[in-house]
Amino acid sequence: MLEIPTDLPAELVPLSWLIGVWEGTGVIDYGDHAYTGEFTHRVSFSHDGGDYLNYSAEAWLHDADDPEARTRLVAELGYWRLALSATDADAGPGLLPAVSAPVARTADDIEGVRNGDGGFDLEVALVHADGVSELYLGQIKGPRIDIATDAVVRPASAKAYAAATRMYGLVDGHLLWAWDIAALGFELGAHASARLAKLE
């Protein structure tokens, strides 16, 4: 049973079905890098009272000969939020405080920012443990999220990685997830997918 928290800021209500820790297995196949067997993926979405969700994820491969052995694949941290224009009531940039009193948005305010497709525009900022940063733009429409990179920044030490798309969907109480990438000289194509069950 999916439980939606009742203490959320209005800005998080469209994203509320994501909140929790999800874990499951999936497959990897990209370019000439095909892997047999599955990987395990754990994703966490949480909130701390702000108008965004905190995100963390990690994945690892398992050794078919040693079920206890695993090889870490990726670790990510980030923030997910509706694409709402900043106002004088918002802090920033940097440590600059807001210059006017905050005004809590209502459910009606959020309904008023639906896009032409009936969903909500979304911004997702992610940082990978290898130093790659991604800014995704897209939309959430009911129990489906489609996002694509607007910008990818990587240090000289990172492998070539140019673009990505991700899709998330809530199906039969599970979080289905797919990630397409353009990397290592290959065009944008299917890379990984998984089915995750909610742990908490």
GROMACS .gro file of C-alpha atoms in nm, residues 31-200:
model
  170
   31GLY     CA    1   2.704  -0.001  -2.687
   32ASP     CA    2   2.963  -0.279  -2.680
   33HIS     CA    3   2.943  -0.295  -2.298
   34ALA     CA    4   2.701  -0.580  -2.231
   35TYR     CA    5   2.682  -0.741  -1.888
   36THR     CA    6   2.525  -1.072  -1.798
   37GLY     CA    7   2.337  -1.098  -1.475
   38GLU     CA    8   2.156  -0.830  -1.284
   39PHE     CA    9   2.260  -0.531  -1.080
   40THR     CA   10   2.101  -0.411  -0.759
   41HIS     CA   11   1.982  -0.052  -0.735
   42ARG     CA   12   1.874   0.139  -0.424
   43VAL     CA   13   1.711   0.481  -0.449
   44SER     CA   14   1.599   0.712  -0.170
   45PHE     CA   15   1.370   1.014  -0.195
   46SER     CA   16   1.318   1.219   0.122
   47HIS     CA   17   1.215   1.568   0.225
   48ASP     CA   18   1.326   1.803   0.500
   49GLY     CA   19   1.048   2.061   0.481
   50GLY     CA   20   1.184   2.245   0.176
   51ASP     CA   21   1.017   2.269  -0.163
   52TYR     CA   22   1.235   1.989  -0.308
   53LEU     CA   23   1.303   1.620  -0.259
   54ASN     CA   24   1.646   1.497  -0.149
   55TYR     CA   25   1.769   1.213  -0.369
   56SER     CA   26   2.039   0.951  -0.328
   57ALA     CA   27   2.107   0.634  -0.523
   58GLU     CA   28   2.363   0.359  -0.542
   59ALA     CA   29   2.404   0.049  -0.755
   60TRP     CA   30   2.629  -0.252  -0.756
   61LEU     CA   31   2.701  -0.570  -0.951
   62HIS     CA   32   2.696  -0.907  -0.780
   63ASP     CA   33   2.950  -1.184  -0.832
   64ALA     CA   34   2.768  -1.494  -0.959
   65ASP     CA   35   3.021  -1.715  -0.779
   66ASP     CA   36   3.008  -1.525  -0.449
   67PRO     CA   37   2.664  -1.387  -0.353
   68GLU     CA   38   2.820  -1.175  -0.076
   69ALA     CA   39   3.070  -1.003  -0.308
   70ARG     CA   40   2.962  -0.691  -0.492
   71THR     CA   41   3.120  -0.422  -0.708
   72ARG     CA   42   2.996  -0.066  -0.669
   73LEU     CA   43   2.875   0.092  -0.994
   74VAL     CA   44   2.748   0.442  -0.917
   75ALA     CA   45   2.656   0.670  -0.633
   76GLU     CA   46   2.443   0.981  -0.693
   77LEU     CA   47   2.310   1.267  -0.483
   78GLY     CA   48   2.072   1.538  -0.587
   79TYR     CA   49   1.753   1.737  -0.563
   80TRP     CA   50   1.420   1.706  -0.743
   81ARG     CA   51   1.180   2.000  -0.761
   82LEU     CA   52   0.898   2.146  -0.964
   83ALA     CA   53   1.024   2.412  -1.206
   84LEU     CA   54   0.891   2.720  -1.027
   85SER     CA   55   1.046   3.062  -1.081
   86ALA     CA   56   1.234   3.200  -0.782
   87THR     CA   57   1.087   3.509  -0.619
   88ASP     CA   58   1.208   3.767  -0.367
   89ALA     CA   59   1.066   3.536  -0.098
   90ASP     CA   60   1.326   3.269  -0.186
   91ALA     CA   61   1.680   3.269  -0.047
   92GLY     CA   62   1.982   3.276  -0.277
   93PRO     CA   63   2.182   3.278  -0.477
   94GLY     CA   64   2.449   3.151  -0.244
   95LEU     CA   65   2.380   3.244   0.117
   96LEU     CA   66   2.177   3.555   0.038
   97PRO     CA   67   1.859   3.564   0.248
   98ALA     CA   68   1.515   3.628   0.103
   99VAL     CA   69   1.429   3.997   0.067
  100SER     CA   70   1.058   3.956   0.135
  101ALA     CA   71   0.849   3.744   0.370
  102PRO     CA   72   0.788   3.388   0.252
  103VAL     CA   73   0.442   3.301   0.128
  104ALA     CA   74   0.340   2.935   0.144
  105ARG     CA   75   0.202   2.812  -0.184
  106THR     CA   76  -0.138   2.641  -0.174
  107ALA     CA   77  -0.264   2.338  -0.365
  108ASP     CA   78  -0.453   2.582  -0.591
  109ASP     CA   79  -0.128   2.771  -0.661
  110ILE     CA   80   0.040   2.445  -0.768
  111GLU     CA   81  -0.257   2.341  -0.982
  112GLY     CA   82  -0.217   2.674  -1.161
  113VAL     CA   83   0.132   2.581  -1.286
  114ARG     CA   84   0.034   2.265  -1.475
  115ASN     CA   85   0.189   2.263  -1.821
  116GLY     CA   86   0.008   2.223  -2.154
  117ASP     CA   87   0.027   1.842  -2.124
  118GLY     CA   88  -0.151   1.844  -1.787
  119GLY     CA   89   0.170   1.762  -1.595
  120PHE     CA   90   0.421   1.969  -1.402
  121ASP     CA   91   0.758   2.089  -1.532
  122LEU     CA   92   1.042   1.934  -1.334
  123GLU     CA   93   1.408   2.017  -1.257
  124VAL     CA   94   1.648   1.751  -1.131
  125ALA     CA   95   2.008   1.828  -1.031
  126LEU     CA   96   2.234   1.524  -0.980
  127VAL     CA   97   2.600   1.475  -0.893
  128HIS     CA   98   2.774   1.141  -0.945
  129ALA     CA   99   3.059   1.017  -0.725
  130ASP     CA  100   3.294   1.044  -1.025
  131GLY     CA  101   3.237   1.420  -1.039
  132VAL     CA  102   2.985   1.428  -1.326
  133SER     CA  103   2.698   1.674  -1.270
  134GLU     CA  104   2.370   1.663  -1.460
  135LEU     CA  105   2.079   1.904  -1.487
  136TYR     CA  106   1.767   1.729  -1.609
  137LEU     CA  107   1.451   1.902  -1.727
  138GLY     CA  108   1.124   1.731  -1.799
  139GLN     CA  109   0.785   1.666  -1.649
  140ILE     CA  110   0.594   1.465  -1.397
  141LYS     CA  111   0.244   1.366  -1.500
  142GLY     CA  112   0.063   1.152  -1.246
  143PRO     CA  113   0.274   0.841  -1.178
  144ARG     CA  114   0.518   0.898  -1.468
  145ILE     CA  115   0.832   1.109  -1.495
  146ASP     CA  116   1.024   1.182  -1.815
  147ILE     CA  117   1.344   1.389  -1.792
  148ALA     CA  118   1.637   1.467  -2.023
  149THR     CA  119   1.968   1.637  -1.959
  150ASP     CA  120   1.981   2.007  -2.030
  151ALA     CA  121   2.346   2.020  -1.920
  152VAL     CA  122   2.621   1.773  -1.832
  153VAL     CA  123   2.940   1.893  -1.664
  154ARG     CA  124   3.228   1.654  -1.610
  155PRO     CA  125   3.584   1.687  -1.486
  156ALA     CA  126   3.873   1.600  -1.718
  157SER     CA  127   3.929   1.282  -1.513
  158ALA     CA  128   3.579   1.142  -1.591
  159LYS     CA  129   3.493   0.916  -1.883
  160ALA     CA  130   3.317   1.069  -2.186
  161TYR     CA  131   2.950   1.127  -2.106
  162ALA     CA  132   2.741   1.371  -2.311
  163ALA     CA  133   2.366   1.333  -2.246
  164ALA     CA  134   2.097   1.119  -2.086
  165THR     CA  135   1.727   1.063  -2.046
  166ARG     CA  136   1.550   0.892  -1.759
  167MET     CA  137   1.199   0.760  -1.717
  168TYR     CA  138   1.036   0.664  -1.386
  169GLY     CA  139   0.691   0.516  -1.344
  170LEU     CA  140   0.480   0.375  -1.064
  171VAL     CA  141   0.334   0.043  -1.183
  172ASP     CA  142   0.160  -0.204  -0.951
  173GLY     CA  143   0.328  -0.047  -0.648
  174HIS     CA  144   0.677  -0.075  -0.799
  175LEU     CA  145   0.907   0.200  -0.924
  176LEU     CA  146   1.007   0.118  -1.281
  177TRP     CA  147   1.313   0.302  -1.401
  178ALA     CA  148   1.503   0.333  -1.732
  179TRP     CA  149   1.816   0.533  -1.811
  180ASP     CA  150   1.941   0.605  -2.165
  181ILE     CA  151   2.285   0.763  -2.213
  182ALA     CA  152   2.514   0.907  -2.480
  183ALA     CA  153   2.865   0.816  -2.364
  184LEU     CA  154   3.201   0.669  -2.467
  185GLY     CA  155   3.148   0.787  -2.826
  186PHE     CA  156   2.810   0.615  -2.869
  187GLU     CA  157   2.480   0.783  -2.954
  188LEU     CA  158   2.196   0.814  -2.704
  189GLY     CA  159   2.065   0.464  -2.642
  190ALA     CA  160   1.927   0.223  -2.385
  191HIS     CA  161   2.169   0.175  -2.096
  192ALA     CA  162   1.998   0.037  -1.784
  193SER     CA  163   1.658  -0.038  -1.640
  194ALA     CA  164   1.528  -0.176  -1.312
  195ARG     CA  165   1.217  -0.263  -1.113
  196LEU     CA  166   1.228  -0.140  -0.754
  197ALA     CA  167   1.009  -0.229  -0.458
  198LYS     CA  168   0.943   0.015  -0.174
  199LEU     CA  169   1.132  -0.080   0.141
  200GLU     CA  170   1.022   0.206   0.369
   0.00000   0.00000   0.00000
